[in-house]
């Protein structure tokens, strides 16, 4: 419609559209928000090819948005614009982190009768296939494969040895705490071993 194009030309901004990493070109749009819900959206002409999940970047402001909902705004029985509701990049990333954290996680756990409780409901799959001795060997192996700094690797291996030496004693708790503190930067690779290690903590 000519009215919306005139409005976009006067008050809008050029946006680069991207879908699945592919550049779709540049379209004129205008940022706005619903009067009632206050949800932010970008208005585009009806012919613009834009879908939920697309990314848009303002050429003037460099603001980046992810399109998460699209509705059609009609005026006097005709399509006036596409209202493309967006999330900022930070909001999108926070939503993804939350979504992933709510997904069901299946662990292959090490150590006898190790369990994981999620919101007090046991949802783990318990695979008992490794002795405590093998557990520490596996930890050292994964550290060898993933820790590039030789000094750091040496220190972490010594801490693993210390845990192994102190298992089934009251000294294990301190050894475990020291290991976890020093290995904080490597929790991604070590997380599968944590449940088995915590089972060794004595009260």
mmCIF file with all atom_site columns, C-alpha atoms in Angstrom:
data_model
loop_
_atom_site.group_PDB
_atom_site.id
_atom_site.type_symbol
_atom_site.label_atom_id
_atom_site.label_alt_id
_atom_site.label_comp_id
_atom_site.label_asym_id
_atom_site.label_entity_id
_atom_site.label_seq_id
_atom_site.pdbx_PDB_ins_code
_atom_site.Cartn_x
_atom_site.Cartn_y
_atom_site.Cartn_z
_atom_site.occupancy
_atom_site.B_iso_or_equiv
_atom_site.pdbx_formal_charge
_atom_site.auth_seq_id
_atom_site.auth_comp_id
_atom_site.auth_asym_id
_atom_site.auth_atom_id
_atom_site.pdbx_PDB_model_num
ATOM 1   C CA . UNK A 1 1   ? 0.000   0.000   0.000  1.00 0.00 ? 1   UNK A CA 1
ATOM 2   C CA . UNK A 1 2   ? 1.330   3.427   -0.851 1.00 0.00 ? 2   UNK A CA 1
ATOM 3   C CA . UNK A 1 3   ? 0.401   4.885   2.560  1.00 0.00 ? 3   UNK A CA 1
ATOM 4   C CA . UNK A 1 4   ? 2.612   2.532   4.549  1.00 0.00 ? 4   UNK A CA 1
ATOM 5   C CA . UNK A 1 5   ? 5.463   2.924   2.075  1.00 0.00 ? 5   UNK A CA 1
ATOM 6   C CA . UNK A 1 6   ? 5.277   6.681   2.379  1.00 0.00 ? 6   UNK A CA 1
ATOM 7   C CA . UNK A 1 7   ? 5.311   6.356   6.171  1.00 0.00 ? 7   UNK A CA 1
ATOM 8   C CA . UNK A 1 8   ? 8.273   3.972   6.093  1.00 0.00 ? 8   UNK A CA 1
ATOM 9   C CA . UNK A 1 9   ? 10.147  6.203   3.692  1.00 0.00 ? 9   UNK A CA 1
ATOM 10  C CA . UNK A 1 10  ? 9.702   9.209   5.992  1.00 0.00 ? 10  UNK A CA 1
ATOM 11  C CA . UNK A 1 11  ? 10.126  7.599   9.432  1.00 0.00 ? 11  UNK A CA 1
ATOM 12  C CA . UNK A 1 12  ? 11.523  4.131   8.862  1.00 0.00 ? 12  UNK A CA 1
ATOM 13  C CA . UNK A 1 13  ? 14.945  2.503   8.717  1.00 0.00 ? 13  UNK A CA 1
ATOM 14  C CA . UNK A 1 14  ? 16.593  0.091   6.304  1.00 0.00 ? 14  UNK A CA 1
ATOM 15  C CA . UNK A 1 15  ? 16.982  -3.398  7.743  1.00 0.00 ? 15  UNK A CA 1
ATOM 16  C CA . UNK A 1 16  ? 19.217  -6.202  6.515  1.00 0.00 ? 16  UNK A CA 1
ATOM 17  C CA . UNK A 1 17  ? 17.315  -9.500  6.556  1.00 0.00 ? 17  UNK A CA 1
ATOM 18  C CA . UNK A 1 18  ? 19.076  -12.804 7.223  1.00 0.00 ? 18  UNK A CA 1
ATOM 19  C CA . UNK A 1 19  ? 17.682  -16.329 7.250  1.00 0.00 ? 19  UNK A CA 1
ATOM 20  C CA . UNK A 1 20  ? 19.763  -19.330 8.208  1.00 0.00 ? 20  UNK A CA 1
ATOM 21  C CA . UNK A 1 21  ? 22.939  -17.340 7.642  1.00 0.00 ? 21  UNK A CA 1
ATOM 22  C CA . UNK A 1 22  ? 21.835  -16.296 4.132  1.00 0.00 ? 22  UNK A CA 1
ATOM 23  C CA . UNK A 1 23  ? 21.433  -12.597 3.358  1.00 0.00 ? 23  UNK A CA 1
ATOM 24  C CA . UNK A 1 24  ? 17.966  -11.842 1.975  1.00 0.00 ? 24  UNK A CA 1
ATOM 25  C CA . UNK A 1 25  ? 18.661  -8.210  1.121  1.00 0.00 ? 25  UNK A CA 1
ATOM 26  C CA . UNK A 1 26  ? 17.485  -4.918  2.584  1.00 0.00 ? 26  UNK A CA 1
ATOM 27  C CA . UNK A 1 27  ? 13.906  -3.862  3.354  1.00 0.00 ? 27  UNK A CA 1
ATOM 28  C CA . UNK A 1 28  ? 12.470  -0.671  4.769  1.00 0.00 ? 28  UNK A CA 1
ATOM 29  C CA . UNK A 1 29  ? 10.752  -1.060  8.124  1.00 0.00 ? 29  UNK A CA 1
ATOM 30  C CA . UNK A 1 30  ? 9.720   0.987   11.131 1.00 0.00 ? 30  UNK A CA 1
ATOM 31  C CA . UNK A 1 31  ? 10.065  0.117   14.797 1.00 0.00 ? 31  UNK A CA 1
ATOM 32  C CA . UNK A 1 32  ? 6.954   0.478   16.917 1.00 0.00 ? 32  UNK A CA 1
ATOM 33  C CA . UNK A 1 33  ? 5.144   -1.117  19.870 1.00 0.00 ? 33  UNK A CA 1
ATOM 34  C CA . UNK A 1 34  ? 1.580   -2.191  20.608 1.00 0.00 ? 34  UNK A CA 1
ATOM 35  C CA . UNK A 1 35  ? -0.357  0.335   22.616 1.00 0.00 ? 35  UNK A CA 1
ATOM 36  C CA . UNK A 1 36  ? -1.871  -2.285  24.931 1.00 0.00 ? 36  UNK A CA 1
ATOM 37  C CA . UNK A 1 37  ? 0.738   -5.059  25.244 1.00 0.00 ? 37  UNK A CA 1
ATOM 38  C CA . UNK A 1 38  ? 3.760   -2.782  24.715 1.00 0.00 ? 38  UNK A CA 1
ATOM 39  C CA . UNK A 1 39  ? 5.356   -5.567  22.661 1.00 0.00 ? 39  UNK A CA 1
ATOM 40  C CA . UNK A 1 40  ? 7.980   -4.220  20.310 1.00 0.00 ? 40  UNK A CA 1
ATOM 41  C CA . UNK A 1 41  ? 7.646   -4.897  16.593 1.00 0.00 ? 41  UNK A CA 1
ATOM 42  C CA . UNK A 1 42  ? 8.986   -3.767  13.247 1.00 0.00 ? 42  UNK A CA 1
ATOM 43  C CA . UNK A 1 43  ? 6.421   -2.893  10.604 1.00 0.00 ? 43  UNK A CA 1
ATOM 44  C CA . UNK A 1 44  ? 7.222   -4.070  7.059  1.00 0.00 ? 44  UNK A CA 1
ATOM 45  C CA . UNK A 1 45  ? 5.233   -3.828  3.818  1.00 0.00 ? 45  UNK A CA 1
ATOM 46  C CA . UNK A 1 46  ? 3.123   -6.927  3.114  1.00 0.00 ? 46  UNK A CA 1
ATOM 47  C CA . UNK A 1 47  ? 5.293   -8.064  0.183  1.00 0.00 ? 47  UNK A CA 1
ATOM 48  C CA . UNK A 1 48  ? 8.469   -8.353  2.246  1.00 0.00 ? 48  UNK A CA 1
ATOM 49  C CA . UNK A 1 49  ? 9.633   -11.966 2.551  1.00 0.00 ? 49  UNK A CA 1
ATOM 50  C CA . UNK A 1 50  ? 10.169  -12.349 6.294  1.00 0.00 ? 50  UNK A CA 1
ATOM 51  C CA . UNK A 1 51  ? 9.542   -15.339 8.531  1.00 0.00 ? 51  UNK A CA 1
ATOM 52  C CA . UNK A 1 52  ? 9.652   -16.266 12.203 1.00 0.00 ? 52  UNK A CA 1
ATOM 53  C CA . UNK A 1 53  ? 13.265  -17.014 13.092 1.00 0.00 ? 53  UNK A CA 1
ATOM 54  C CA . UNK A 1 54  ? 14.748  -14.510 10.656 1.00 0.00 ? 54  UNK A CA 1
ATOM 55  C CA . UNK A 1 55  ? 17.274  -11.958 11.886 1.00 0.00 ? 55  UNK A CA 1
ATOM 56  C CA . UNK A 1 56  ? 17.114  -8.262  11.046 1.00 0.00 ? 56  UNK A CA 1
ATOM 57  C CA . UNK A 1 57  ? 19.777  -5.622  11.545 1.00 0.00 ? 57  UNK A CA 1
ATOM 58  C CA . UNK A 1 58  ? 19.184  -1.887  11.361 1.00 0.00 ? 58  UNK A CA 1
ATOM 59  C CA . UNK A 1 59  ? 21.615  -0.297  8.933  1.00 0.00 ? 59  UNK A CA 1
ATOM 60  C CA . UNK A 1 60  ? 21.445  3.011   10.750 1.00 0.00 ? 60  UNK A CA 1
ATOM 61  C CA . UNK A 1 61  ? 21.374  1.869   14.382 1.00 0.00 ? 61  UNK A CA 1
ATOM 62  C CA . UNK A 1 62  ? 23.118  -1.551  13.988 1.00 0.00 ? 62  UNK A CA 1
ATOM 63  C CA . UNK A 1 63  ? 20.488  -2.996  16.342 1.00 0.00 ? 63  UNK A CA 1
ATOM 64  C CA . UNK A 1 64  ? 20.017  -6.750  15.818 1.00 0.00 ? 64  UNK A CA 1
ATOM 65  C CA . UNK A 1 65  ? 16.675  -8.496  16.369 1.00 0.00 ? 65  UNK A CA 1
ATOM 66  C CA . UNK A 1 66  ? 15.280  -12.010 16.050 1.00 0.00 ? 66  UNK A CA 1
ATOM 67  C CA . UNK A 1 67  ? 11.737  -12.251 14.675 1.00 0.00 ? 67  UNK A CA 1
ATOM 68  C CA . UNK A 1 68  ? 9.665   -14.522 16.920 1.00 0.00 ? 68  UNK A CA 1
ATOM 69  C CA . UNK A 1 69  ? 6.081   -13.692 15.861 1.00 0.00 ? 69  UNK A CA 1
ATOM 70  C CA . UNK A 1 70  ? 4.371   -12.134 12.838 1.00 0.00 ? 70  UNK A CA 1
ATOM 71  C CA . UNK A 1 71  ? 0.827   -10.819 12.502 1.00 0.00 ? 71  UNK A CA 1
ATOM 72  C CA . UNK A 1 72  ? -0.915  -8.982  9.685  1.00 0.00 ? 72  UNK A CA 1
ATOM 73  C CA . UNK A 1 73  ? -2.247  -5.509  10.432 1.00 0.00 ? 73  UNK A CA 1
ATOM 74  C CA . UNK A 1 74  ? -5.298  -4.625  8.352  1.00 0.00 ? 74  UNK A CA 1
ATOM 75  C CA . UNK A 1 75  ? -6.808  -1.193  7.862  1.00 0.00 ? 75  UNK A CA 1
ATOM 76  C CA . UNK A 1 76  ? -10.183 -0.610  6.189  1.00 0.00 ? 76  UNK A CA 1
ATOM 77  C CA . UNK A 1 77  ? -10.233 -4.191  4.967  1.00 0.00 ? 77  UNK A CA 1
ATOM 78  C CA . UNK A 1 78  ? -6.787  -4.046  3.384  1.00 0.00 ? 78  UNK A CA 1
ATOM 79  C CA . UNK A 1 79  ? -3.398  -5.257  4.587  1.00 0.00 ? 79  UNK A CA 1
ATOM 80  C CA . UNK A 1 80  ? -1.546  -2.263  5.972  1.00 0.00 ? 80  UNK A CA 1
ATOM 81  C CA . UNK A 1 81  ? 1.668   -3.900  7.202  1.00 0.00 ? 81  UNK A CA 1
ATOM 82  C CA . UNK A 1 82  ? 3.298   -7.006  8.639  1.00 0.00 ? 82  UNK A CA 1
ATOM 83  C CA . UNK A 1 83  ? 3.893   -6.562  12.359 1.00 0.00 ? 83  UNK A CA 1
ATOM 84  C CA . UNK A 1 84  ? 7.068   -8.508  13.069 1.00 0.00 ? 84  UNK A CA 1
ATOM 85  C CA . UNK A 1 85  ? 7.509   -8.903  16.820 1.00 0.00 ? 85  UNK A CA 1
ATOM 86  C CA . UNK A 1 86  ? 11.112  -9.245  17.870 1.00 0.00 ? 86  UNK A CA 1
ATOM 87  C CA . UNK A 1 87  ? 13.522  -10.214 20.598 1.00 0.00 ? 87  UNK A CA 1
ATOM 88  C CA . UNK A 1 88  ? 16.781  -8.374  21.053 1.00 0.00 ? 88  UNK A CA 1
ATOM 89  C CA . UNK A 1 89  ? 19.909  -10.475 20.647 1.00 0.00 ? 89  UNK A CA 1
ATOM 90  C CA . UNK A 1 90  ? 20.376  -10.585 24.441 1.00 0.00 ? 90  UNK A CA 1
ATOM 91  C CA . UNK A 1 91  ? 16.734  -11.593 25.003 1.00 0.00 ? 91  UNK A CA 1
ATOM 92  C CA . UNK A 1 92  ? 17.026  -14.303 22.344 1.00 0.00 ? 92  UNK A CA 1
ATOM 93  C CA . UNK A 1 93  ? 20.202  -15.730 23.904 1.00 0.00 ? 93  UNK A CA 1
ATOM 94  C CA . UNK A 1 94  ? 18.640  -15.702 27.389 1.00 0.00 ? 94  UNK A CA 1
ATOM 95  C CA . UNK A 1 95  ? 15.581  -17.506 26.028 1.00 0.00 ? 95  UNK A CA 1
ATOM 96  C CA . UNK A 1 96  ? 17.797  -20.129 24.359 1.00 0.00 ? 96  UNK A CA 1
ATOM 97  C CA . UNK A 1 97  ? 19.704  -20.740 27.586 1.00 0.00 ? 97  UNK A CA 1
ATOM 98  C CA . UNK A 1 98  ? 16.414  -21.174 29.449 1.00 0.00 ? 98  UNK A CA 1
ATOM 99  C CA . UNK A 1 99  ? 15.036  -23.483 26.761 1.00 0.00 ? 99  UNK A CA 1
ATOM 100 C CA . UNK A 1 100 ? 18.116  -25.683 26.817 1.00 0.00 ? 100 UNK A CA 1
ATOM 101 C CA . UNK A 1 101 ? 18.152  -25.827 30.608 1.00 0.00 ? 101 UNK A CA 1
ATOM 102 C CA . UNK A 1 102 ? 14.542  -27.072 30.574 1.00 0.00 ? 102 UNK A CA 1
ATOM 103 C CA . UNK A 1 103 ? 15.275  -29.891 28.159 1.00 0.00 ? 103 UNK A CA 1
ATOM 104 C CA . UNK A 1 104 ? 15.498  -33.433 29.484 1.00 0.00 ? 104 UNK A CA 1
ATOM 105 C CA . UNK A 1 105 ? 19.109  -34.426 30.034 1.00 0.00 ? 105 UNK A CA 1
ATOM 106 C CA . UNK A 1 106 ? 20.316  -38.025 29.882 1.00 0.00 ? 106 UNK A CA 1
ATOM 107 C CA . UNK A 1 107 ? 23.554  -38.749 31.709 1.00 0.00 ? 107 UNK A CA 1
ATOM 108 C CA . UNK A 1 108 ? 25.873  -41.691 31.337 1.00 0.00 ? 108 UNK A CA 1
ATOM 109 C CA . UNK A 1 109 ? 27.061  -41.657 34.909 1.00 0.00 ? 109 UNK A CA 1
ATOM 110 C CA . UNK A 1 110 ? 30.104  -43.276 36.436 1.00 0.00 ? 110 UNK A CA 1
ATOM 111 C CA . UNK A 1 111 ? 30.190  -44.969 39.806 1.00 0.00 ? 111 UNK A CA 1
ATOM 112 C CA . UNK A 1 112 ? 27.951  -47.425 41.568 1.00 0.00 ? 112 UNK A CA 1
ATOM 113 C CA . UNK A 1 113 ? 24.278  -46.431 41.879 1.00 0.00 ? 113 UNK A CA 1
ATOM 114 C CA . UNK A 1 114 ? 24.809  -42.810 40.894 1.00 0.00 ? 114 UNK A CA 1
ATOM 115 C CA . UNK A 1 115 ? 21.542  -40.930 40.399 1.00 0.00 ? 115 UNK A CA 1
ATOM 116 C CA . UNK A 1 116 ? 20.472  -37.467 39.301 1.00 0.00 ? 116 UNK A CA 1
ATOM 117 C CA . UNK A 1 117 ? 17.375  -35.818 40.737 1.00 0.00 ? 117 UNK A CA 1
ATOM 118 C CA . UNK A 1 118 ? 15.736  -33.017 38.793 1.00 0.00 ? 118 UNK A CA 1
ATOM 119 C CA . UNK A 1 119 ? 13.132  -31.096 40.830 1.00 0.00 ? 119 UNK A CA 1
ATOM 120 C CA . UNK A 1 120 ? 13.021  -34.116 43.187 1.00 0.00 ? 120 UNK A CA 1
ATOM 121 C CA . UNK A 1 121 ? 12.019  -36.476 40.363 1.00 0.00 ? 121 UNK A CA 1
ATOM 122 C CA . UNK A 1 122 ? 14.520  -39.123 39.356 1.00 0.00 ? 122 UNK A CA 1
ATOM 123 C CA . UNK A 1 123 ? 14.883  -38.742 35.585 1.00 0.00 ? 123 UNK A CA 1
ATOM 124 C CA . UNK A 1 124 ? 18.366  -40.135 35.117 1.00 0.00 ? 124 UNK A CA 1
ATOM 125 C CA . UNK A 1 125 ? 19.546  -43.242 33.322 1.00 0.00 ? 125 UNK A CA 1
ATOM 126 C CA . UNK A 1 126 ? 21.991  -45.027 35.567 1.00 0.00 ? 126 UNK A CA 1
ATOM 127 C CA . UNK A 1 127 ? 24.783  -46.877 33.786 1.00 0.00 ? 127 UNK A CA 1
ATOM 128 C CA . UNK A 1 128 ? 27.088  -48.625 36.245 1.00 0.00 ? 128 UNK A CA 1
ATOM 129 C CA . UNK A 1 129 ? 30.083  -49.621 34.179 1.00 0.00 ? 129 UNK A CA 1
ATOM 130 C CA . UNK A 1 130 ? 33.133  -48.050 35.747 1.00 0.00 ? 130 UNK A CA 1
ATOM 131 C CA . UNK A 1 131 ? 34.965  -48.686 38.978 1.00 0.00 ? 131 UNK A CA 1
ATOM 132 C CA . UNK A 1 132 ? 36.210  -45.859 41.160 1.00 0.00 ? 132 UNK A CA 1
ATOM 133 C CA . UNK A 1 133 ? 39.752  -46.522 39.992 1.00 0.00 ? 133 UNK A CA 1
ATOM 134 C CA . UNK A 1 134 ? 38.667  -46.235 36.346 1.00 0.00 ? 134 UNK A CA 1
ATOM 135 C CA . UNK A 1 135 ? 36.750  -43.062 37.214 1.00 0.00 ? 135 UNK A CA 1
ATOM 136 C CA . UNK A 1 136 ? 39.917  -41.203 38.162 1.00 0.00 ? 136 UNK A CA 1
ATOM 137 C CA . UNK A 1 137 ? 41.737  -42.579 35.105 1.00 0.00 ? 137 UNK A CA 1
ATOM 138 C CA . UNK A 1 138 ? 38.927  -41.300 32.887 1.00 0.00 ? 138 UNK A CA 1
ATOM 139 C CA . UNK A 1 139 ? 39.075  -37.858 34.497 1.00 0.00 ? 139 UNK A CA 1
ATOM 140 C CA . UNK A 1 140 ? 42.827  -37.669 33.915 1.00 0.00 ? 140 UNK A CA 1
ATOM 141 C CA . UNK A 1 141 ? 42.367  -38.811 30.325 1.00 0.00 ? 141 UNK A CA 1
ATOM 142 C CA . UNK A 1 142 ? 39.779  -36.154 29.517 1.00 0.00 ? 142 UNK A CA 1
ATOM 143 C CA . UNK A 1 143 ? 41.977  -33.526 31.145 1.00 0.00 ? 143 UNK A CA 1
ATOM 144 C CA . UNK A 1 144 ? 44.918  -34.686 29.009 1.00 0.00 ? 144 UNK A CA 1
ATOM 145 C CA . UNK A 1 145 ? 42.786  -34.349 25.879 1.00 0.00 ? 145 UNK A CA 1
ATOM 146 C CA . UNK A 1 146 ? 41.361  -30.921 26.652 1.00 0.00 ? 146 UNK A CA 1
ATOM 147 C CA . UNK A 1 147 ? 43.715  -28.872 28.854 1.00 0.00 ? 147 UNK A CA 1
ATOM 148 C CA . UNK A 1 148 ? 46.389  -27.242 26.718 1.00 0.00 ? 148 UNK A CA 1
ATOM 149 C CA . UNK A 1 149 ? 48.350  -25.501 29.481 1.00 0.00 ? 149 UNK A CA 1
ATOM 150 C CA . UNK A 1 150 ? 50.908  -28.015 30.742 1.00 0.00 ? 150 UNK A CA 1
ATOM 151 C CA . UNK A 1 151 ? 51.322  -26.412 34.167 1.00 0.00 ? 151 UNK A CA 1
ATOM 152 C CA . UNK A 1 152 ? 47.569  -26.315 34.709 1.00 0.00 ? 152 UNK A CA 1
ATOM 153 C CA . UNK A 1 153 ? 47.232  -29.900 33.495 1.00 0.00 ? 153 UNK A CA 1
ATOM 154 C CA . UNK A 1 154 ? 49.952  -31.053 35.886 1.00 0.00 ? 154 UNK A CA 1
ATOM 155 C CA . UNK A 1 155 ? 48.253  -29.317 38.816 1.00 0.00 ? 155 UNK A CA 1
ATOM 156 C CA . UNK A 1 156 ? 44.844  -30.804 37.986 1.00 0.00 ? 156 UNK A CA 1
ATOM 157 C CA . UNK A 1 157 ? 46.289  -34.306 37.627 1.00 0.00 ? 157 UNK A CA 1
ATOM 158 C CA . UNK A 1 158 ? 47.906  -33.978 41.061 1.00 0.00 ? 158 UNK A CA 1
ATOM 159 C CA . UNK A 1 159 ? 44.533  -32.959 42.502 1.00 0.00 ? 159 UNK A CA 1
ATOM 160 C CA . UNK A 1 160 ? 42.877  -35.978 40.875 1.00 0.00 ? 160 UNK A CA 1
ATOM 161 C CA . UNK A 1 161 ? 45.544  -38.208 42.412 1.00 0.00 ? 161 UNK A CA 1
ATOM 162 C CA . UNK A 1 162 ? 44.865  -36.573 45.747 1.00 0.00 ? 162 UNK A CA 1
ATOM 163 C CA . UNK A 1 163 ? 41.150  -37.355 45.477 1.00 0.00 ? 163 UNK A CA 1
ATOM 164 C CA . UNK A 1 164 ? 41.913  -40.930 44.521 1.00 0.00 ? 164 UNK A CA 1
ATOM 165 C CA . UNK A 1 165 ? 44.254  -41.357 47.483 1.00 0.00 ? 165 UNK A CA 1
ATOM 166 C CA . UNK A 1 166 ? 41.719  -39.895 49.909 1.00 0.00 ? 166 UNK A CA 1
ATOM 167 C CA . UNK A 1 167 ? 38.581  -41.676 48.710 1.00 0.00 ? 167 UNK A CA 1
ATOM 168 C CA . UNK A 1 168 ? 36.570  -43.336 51.480 1.00 0.00 ? 168 UNK A CA 1
ATOM 169 C CA . UNK A 1 169 ? 38.180  -41.022 54.046 1.00 0.00 ? 169 UNK A CA 1
ATOM 170 C CA . UNK A 1 170 ? 37.117  -37.736 55.593 1.00 0.00 ? 170 UNK A CA 1
ATOM 171 C CA . UNK A 1 171 ? 39.988  -36.023 53.731 1.00 0.00 ? 171 UNK A CA 1
ATOM 172 C CA . UNK A 1 172 ? 38.235  -36.651 50.410 1.00 0.00 ? 172 UNK A CA 1
ATOM 173 C CA . UNK A 1 173 ? 35.842  -33.723 50.942 1.00 0.00 ? 173 UNK A CA 1
ATOM 174 C CA . UNK A 1 174 ? 38.693  -31.232 51.052 1.00 0.00 ? 174 UNK A CA 1
ATOM 175 C CA . UNK A 1 175 ? 40.409  -32.851 48.067 1.00 0.00 ? 175 UNK A CA 1
ATOM 176 C CA . UNK A 1 176 ? 37.176  -32.704 46.071 1.00 0.00 ? 176 UNK A CA 1
ATOM 177 C CA . UNK A 1 177 ? 36.569  -29.042 46.943 1.00 0.00 ? 177 UNK A CA 1
ATOM 178 C CA . UNK A 1 178 ? 40.095  -28.091 45.950 1.00 0.00 ? 178 UNK A CA 1
ATOM 179 C CA . UNK A 1 179 ? 39.791  -29.955 42.644 1.00 0.00 ? 179 UNK A CA 1
ATOM 180 C CA . UNK A 1 180 ? 36.442  -28.361 41.753 1.00 0.00 ? 180 UNK A CA 1
ATOM 181 C CA . UNK A 1 181 ? 37.759  -24.893 42.598 1.00 0.00 ? 181 UNK A CA 1
ATOM 182 C CA . UNK A 1 182 ? 40.853  -25.277 40.435 1.00 0.00 ? 182 UNK A CA 1
ATOM 183 C CA . UNK A 1 183 ? 38.968  -26.968 37.585 1.00 0.00 ? 183 UNK A CA 1
ATOM 184 C CA . UNK A 1 184 ? 36.205  -24.331 37.414 1.00 0.00 ? 184 UNK A CA 1
ATOM 185 C CA . UNK A 1 185 ? 37.146  -23.369 33.848 1.00 0.00 ? 185 UNK A CA 1
ATOM 186 C CA . UNK A 1 186 ? 36.677  -26.941 32.642 1.00 0.00 ? 186 UNK A CA 1
ATOM 187 C CA . UNK A 1 187 ? 33.266  -27.835 34.056 1.00 0.00 ? 187 UNK A CA 1
ATOM 188 C CA . UNK A 1 188 ? 31.855  -28.463 30.582 1.00 0.00 ? 188 UNK A CA 1
ATOM 189 C CA . UNK A 1 189 ? 34.088  -31.490 30.060 1.00 0.00 ? 189 UNK A CA 1
ATOM 190 C CA . UNK A 1 190 ? 34.036  -32.582 33.711 1.00 0.00 ? 190 UNK A CA 1
ATOM 191 C CA . UNK A 1 191 ? 30.285  -32.320 34.386 1.00 0.00 ? 191 UNK A CA 1
ATOM 192 C CA . UNK A 1 192 ? 29.572  -36.009 33.542 1.00 0.00 ? 192 UNK A CA 1
ATOM 193 C CA . UNK A 1 193 ? 31.940  -37.039 36.357 1.00 0.00 ? 193 UNK A CA 1
ATOM 194 C CA . UNK A 1 194 ? 30.613  -34.724 39.068 1.00 0.00 ? 194 UNK A CA 1
ATOM 195 C CA . UNK A 1 195 ? 27.674  -36.919 40.193 1.00 0.00 ? 195 UNK A CA 1
ATOM 196 C CA . UNK A 1 196 ? 30.016  -39.878 40.760 1.00 0.00 ? 196 UNK A CA 1
ATOM 197 C CA . UNK A 1 197 ? 32.498  -37.723 42.662 1.00 0.00 ? 197 UNK A CA 1
ATOM 198 C CA . UNK A 1 198 ? 29.813  -36.219 44.892 1.00 0.00 ? 198 UNK A CA 1
ATOM 199 C CA . UNK A 1 199 ? 28.720  -39.734 45.847 1.00 0.00 ? 199 UNK A CA 1
ATOM 200 C CA . UNK A 1 200 ? 32.112  -40.130 47.517 1.00 0.00 ? 200 UNK A CA 1
ATOM 201 C CA . UNK A 1 201 ? 31.680  -37.115 49.782 1.00 0.00 ? 201 UNK A CA 1
ATOM 202 C CA . UNK A 1 202 ? 31.398  -38.187 53.401 1.00 0.00 ? 202 UNK A CA 1
ATOM 203 C CA . UNK A 1 203 ? 29.133  -36.493 55.917 1.00 0.00 ? 203 UNK A CA 1
#
